[in-house]
């Protein structure tokens, strides 16, 4: 699913954050010569344990995966999604996204639920926000089909989305979502989808981010030209 927990590491589909371990920092002041000598001796790196009498600073712990409430909502919503209860999953993913706005996972998951429900306008708005706020999402190399109950269910959702995209205008939300889904399922046809969207919406930030990511992810595309019609 979208969320699982392996103590002490919390995992969302697009972000793994380890629990913060207090880091000790010292305020010892070194001369330039002493610093160069330490670097030459290979001492650059994590600070050594503080010497007696030195001032200690402890890093403030950063929440590992949002609040406990967010963690519970993500677990429950992921289970509902796998059960194909997309509306109920969307309700909980939305609450998780509101509770932990700094995490990209809840927004991504909410978008998937909305696509499965056919709520294209809402899904496109959510996923555009997710990509603009967290471009690191575009570095994900897994197959999005894995979050669905089965490959057959993913194929069903995609078939319905493709039908909606075929009837949508050139700048339609369904066309953006189709490119989005194809990108995250490793389908190189997303290149065509985003090229068409760029022609219709040359100033769309999310489309520009995807086009750059597509060129990087499918960089061998030009080396394998399409086959001639037969």
Short mmCIF file of C-alpha atoms in Angstrom, two decimals:
data_model
loop_
_atom_site.label_atom_id
_atom_site.label_comp_id
_atom_site.label_asym_id
_atom_site.label_seq_id
_atom_site.Cartn_x
_atom_site.Cartn_y
_atom_site.Cartn_z
CA UNK A 1 0.00 0.00 0.00
CA UNK A 2 0.95 3.61 0.39
CA UNK A 3 2.12 3.29 3.95
CA UNK A 4 3.89 0.79 6.13
CA UNK A 5 5.86 1.02 9.34
CA UNK A 6 9.14 -0.67 10.22
CA UNK A 7 10.44 0.65 13.50
CA UNK A 8 12.31 2.89 13.77
CA UNK A 9 11.84 3.82 10.11
CA UNK A 10 8.54 5.14 8.81
CA UNK A 11 7.91 4.65 5.11
CA UNK A 12 5.47 6.44 2.83
CA UNK A 13 5.52 5.61 -0.87
CA UNK A 14 7.65 8.61 -1.75
CA UNK A 15 9.46 9.41 1.44
CA UNK A 16 11.46 7.48 3.98
CA UNK A 17 12.40 9.43 7.08
CA UNK A 18 14.42 7.91 9.88
CA UNK A 19 13.69 8.89 13.44
CA UNK A 20 15.96 11.71 14.47
CA UNK A 21 18.89 10.70 16.65
CA UNK A 22 20.25 13.55 18.79
CA UNK A 23 23.42 14.98 17.24
CA UNK A 24 26.04 16.50 19.47
CA UNK A 25 27.76 19.66 18.31
CA UNK A 26 30.58 21.47 20.03
CA UNK A 27 31.55 25.10 20.04
CA UNK A 28 35.32 24.46 20.03
CA UNK A 29 37.02 27.13 17.91
CA UNK A 30 39.93 26.06 15.69
CA UNK A 31 42.47 28.12 13.78
CA UNK A 32 42.68 27.79 9.99
CA UNK A 33 45.88 25.78 10.39
CA UNK A 34 44.24 23.39 12.85
CA UNK A 35 41.26 22.88 10.53
CA UNK A 36 43.52 22.14 7.55
CA UNK A 37 45.51 19.71 9.71
CA UNK A 38 42.34 17.90 10.80
CA UNK A 39 41.09 17.61 7.21
CA UNK A 40 44.50 16.28 6.11
CA UNK A 41 44.27 13.64 8.83
CA UNK A 42 40.82 12.58 7.62
CA UNK A 43 38.90 13.89 10.60
CA UNK A 44 36.26 15.74 8.58
CA UNK A 45 32.79 14.30 9.17
CA UNK A 46 30.44 13.81 12.12
CA UNK A 47 31.47 15.63 15.26
CA UNK A 48 33.27 13.60 17.88
CA UNK A 49 31.69 13.14 21.33
CA UNK A 50 32.02 16.37 23.31
CA UNK A 51 35.05 16.77 25.53
CA UNK A 52 34.62 17.53 29.20
CA UNK A 53 33.57 21.12 29.73
CA UNK A 54 32.50 21.77 26.14
CA UNK A 55 29.05 23.19 25.42
CA UNK A 56 26.60 20.69 23.93
CA UNK A 57 23.76 21.36 21.52
CA UNK A 58 21.17 18.69 20.77
CA UNK A 59 19.35 18.77 17.45
CA UNK A 60 15.60 19.22 17.70
CA UNK A 61 13.87 15.98 16.71
CA UNK A 62 11.94 16.18 13.44
CA UNK A 63 8.70 14.20 13.21
CA UNK A 64 9.41 11.01 11.30
CA UNK A 65 6.23 10.83 9.22
CA UNK A 66 3.87 13.47 10.46
CA UNK A 67 1.80 13.28 13.60
CA UNK A 68 0.54 10.02 15.12
CA UNK A 69 -2.88 10.96 13.77
CA UNK A 70 -1.43 11.23 10.26
CA UNK A 71 0.27 7.86 10.58
CA UNK A 72 -3.01 6.23 11.63
CA UNK A 73 -4.94 7.89 8.80
CA UNK A 74 -2.39 6.75 6.23
CA UNK A 75 -2.56 3.16 7.41
CA UNK A 76 -6.35 3.12 7.42
CA UNK A 77 -6.63 4.89 4.07
CA UNK A 78 -4.10 2.57 2.44
CA UNK A 79 -6.09 -0.46 3.58
CA UNK A 80 -9.30 1.06 2.23
CA UNK A 81 -7.62 1.82 -1.08
CA UNK A 82 -6.46 -1.77 -1.45
CA UNK A 83 -10.04 -2.83 -0.76
CA UNK A 84 -11.13 -0.56 -3.64
CA UNK A 85 -13.12 1.66 -1.30
CA UNK A 86 -11.80 4.73 -3.06
CA UNK A 87 -14.17 7.33 -1.64
CA UNK A 88 -13.52 6.31 1.96
CA UNK A 89 -9.78 6.20 1.23
CA UNK A 90 -9.89 9.68 -0.31
CA UNK A 91 -11.59 11.10 2.79
CA UNK A 92 -8.80 9.81 5.04
CA UNK A 93 -5.96 10.68 2.65
CA UNK A 94 -7.32 14.23 2.51
CA UNK A 95 -7.27 14.47 6.30
CA UNK A 96 -3.71 13.11 6.35
CA UNK A 97 -2.65 15.71 3.77
CA UNK A 98 -4.19 18.49 5.83
CA UNK A 99 -2.56 17.20 9.01
CA UNK A 100 0.93 16.86 7.48
CA UNK A 101 1.17 19.31 4.57
CA UNK A 102 4.96 18.89 4.34
CA UNK A 103 4.68 15.23 3.29
CA UNK A 104 4.13 14.45 -0.41
CA UNK A 105 2.79 10.93 0.15
CA UNK A 106 -0.72 11.88 1.33
CA UNK A 107 -1.24 14.21 -1.65
CA UNK A 108 -0.06 11.56 -4.07
CA UNK A 109 -2.35 8.98 -2.49
CA UNK A 110 -5.33 11.35 -2.47
CA UNK A 111 -4.74 11.96 -6.17
CA UNK A 112 -4.79 8.23 -6.89
CA UNK A 113 -8.06 7.81 -5.03
CA UNK A 114 -9.63 10.68 -6.96
CA UNK A 115 -8.47 9.27 -10.31
CA UNK A 116 -10.10 5.95 -9.44
CA UNK A 117 -13.29 7.85 -8.61
CA UNK A 118 -13.20 9.74 -11.92
CA UNK A 119 -12.82 13.10 -10.14
CA UNK A 120 -10.36 14.43 -12.72
CA UNK A 121 -10.48 18.15 -11.93
CA UNK A 122 -9.89 17.59 -8.23
CA UNK A 123 -7.21 14.94 -8.86
CA UNK A 124 -5.30 17.16 -11.31
CA UNK A 125 -5.33 20.06 -8.86
CA UNK A 126 -4.03 17.89 -6.03
CA UNK A 127 -1.30 16.21 -8.08
CA UNK A 128 -0.15 19.47 -9.66
CA UNK A 129 0.23 20.85 -6.14
CA UNK A 130 2.15 17.74 -5.04
CA UNK A 131 4.63 17.90 -7.92
CA UNK A 132 5.20 21.66 -7.65
CA UNK A 133 5.77 21.47 -3.89
CA UNK A 134 7.78 18.22 -3.95
CA UNK A 135 9.65 17.81 -7.29
CA UNK A 136 11.50 14.89 -5.68
CA UNK A 137 8.40 12.85 -6.54
CA UNK A 138 9.61 12.81 -10.13
CA UNK A 139 12.67 10.82 -9.10
CA UNK A 140 10.49 7.86 -8.10
CA UNK A 141 11.22 4.86 -10.32
CA UNK A 142 8.72 2.33 -9.01
CA UNK A 143 5.57 1.22 -10.79
CA UNK A 144 2.45 3.01 -9.62
CA UNK A 145 0.39 -0.09 -10.37
CA UNK A 146 1.83 -1.62 -7.20
CA UNK A 147 -0.35 0.53 -4.94
CA UNK A 148 -3.55 -0.91 -6.41
CA UNK A 149 -5.33 -4.08 -5.32
CA UNK A 150 -4.05 -5.86 -8.43
CA UNK A 151 -2.61 -5.20 -11.87
CA UNK A 152 -6.06 -5.91 -13.29
CA UNK A 153 -7.58 -3.18 -11.12
CA UNK A 154 -4.93 -0.71 -12.18
CA UNK A 155 -5.57 -1.61 -15.83
CA UNK A 156 -9.30 -1.04 -15.31
CA UNK A 157 -8.73 2.40 -13.77
CA UNK A 158 -6.32 3.30 -16.58
CA UNK A 159 -8.75 2.16 -19.29
CA UNK A 160 -11.44 4.43 -17.87
CA UNK A 161 -8.96 7.32 -17.63
CA UNK A 162 -7.82 6.79 -21.22
CA UNK A 163 -11.44 6.95 -22.37
CA UNK A 164 -11.98 10.23 -20.52
CA UNK A 165 -8.72 11.66 -21.87
CA UNK A 166 -9.71 10.81 -25.44
CA UNK A 167 -12.83 12.98 -25.06
CA UNK A 168 -11.10 15.80 -23.16
CA UNK A 169 -9.86 19.04 -24.75
CA UNK A 170 -6.14 19.48 -25.44
CA UNK A 171 -5.63 21.08 -22.02
CA UNK A 172 -8.04 18.77 -20.21
CA UNK A 173 -7.37 17.47 -16.74
CA UNK A 174 -7.81 13.87 -17.87
CA UNK A 175 -4.98 14.32 -20.37
CA UNK A 176 -2.69 15.61 -17.62
CA UNK A 177 -3.62 12.68 -15.38
CA UNK A 178 -3.03 10.20 -18.18
CA UNK A 179 0.48 11.56 -18.69
CA UNK A 180 1.00 11.51 -14.92
CA UNK A 181 -0.07 7.88 -14.59
CA UNK A 182 1.97 6.77 -17.56
CA UNK A 183 5.07 8.51 -16.23
CA UNK A 184 4.82 6.79 -12.86
CA UNK A 185 4.16 3.41 -14.45
CA UNK A 186 7.25 3.66 -16.67
CA UNK A 187 5.23 4.10 -19.87
CA UNK A 188 7.23 6.19 -22.38
CA UNK A 189 4.01 7.33 -24.04
CA UNK A 190 3.86 9.96 -21.31
CA UNK A 191 6.30 11.90 -23.49
CA UNK A 192 3.64 12.39 -26.13
CA UNK A 193 1.05 13.32 -23.53
CA UNK A 194 3.17 16.07 -21.98
CA UNK A 195 4.30 17.37 -25.37
CA UNK A 196 0.66 17.88 -26.29
CA UNK A 197 -0.12 19.49 -22.96
CA UNK A 198 2.83 21.86 -23.33
CA UNK A 199 1.55 22.97 -26.72
CA UNK A 200 -1.84 23.71 -25.17
CA UNK A 201 -0.49 25.14 -21.87
CA UNK A 202 3.06 26.46 -22.47
CA UNK A 203 3.23 28.13 -19.03
CA UNK A 204 1.98 25.23 -16.91
CA UNK A 205 4.59 24.63 -14.17
CA UNK A 206 3.73 20.99 -13.52
CA UNK A 207 3.84 20.13 -17.22
CA UNK A 208 7.27 21.76 -17.53
CA UNK A 209 8.57 19.76 -14.56
CA UNK A 210 7.30 16.55 -16.12
CA UNK A 211 8.77 17.31 -19.54
CA UNK A 212 12.23 17.81 -18.02
CA UNK A 213 11.85 14.64 -15.97
CA UNK A 214 10.64 12.66 -18.99
CA UNK A 215 13.72 13.67 -20.99
CA UNK A 216 15.92 12.42 -18.15
CA UNK A 217 14.01 9.23 -17.39
CA UNK A 218 13.57 8.18 -21.02
CA UNK A 219 16.80 9.60 -22.37
CA UNK A 220 17.30 6.67 -24.79
CA UNK A 221 14.03 7.55 -26.52
CA UNK A 222 15.77 9.25 -29.45
CA UNK A 223 18.03 6.24 -29.94
CA UNK A 224 15.00 4.02 -30.51
CA UNK A 225 12.83 5.74 -33.12
CA UNK A 226 9.28 4.51 -33.76
CA UNK A 227 8.82 1.73 -36.30
CA UNK A 228 7.64 2.65 -39.78
CA UNK A 229 3.95 1.88 -40.44
CA UNK A 230 3.31 -1.43 -42.21
#
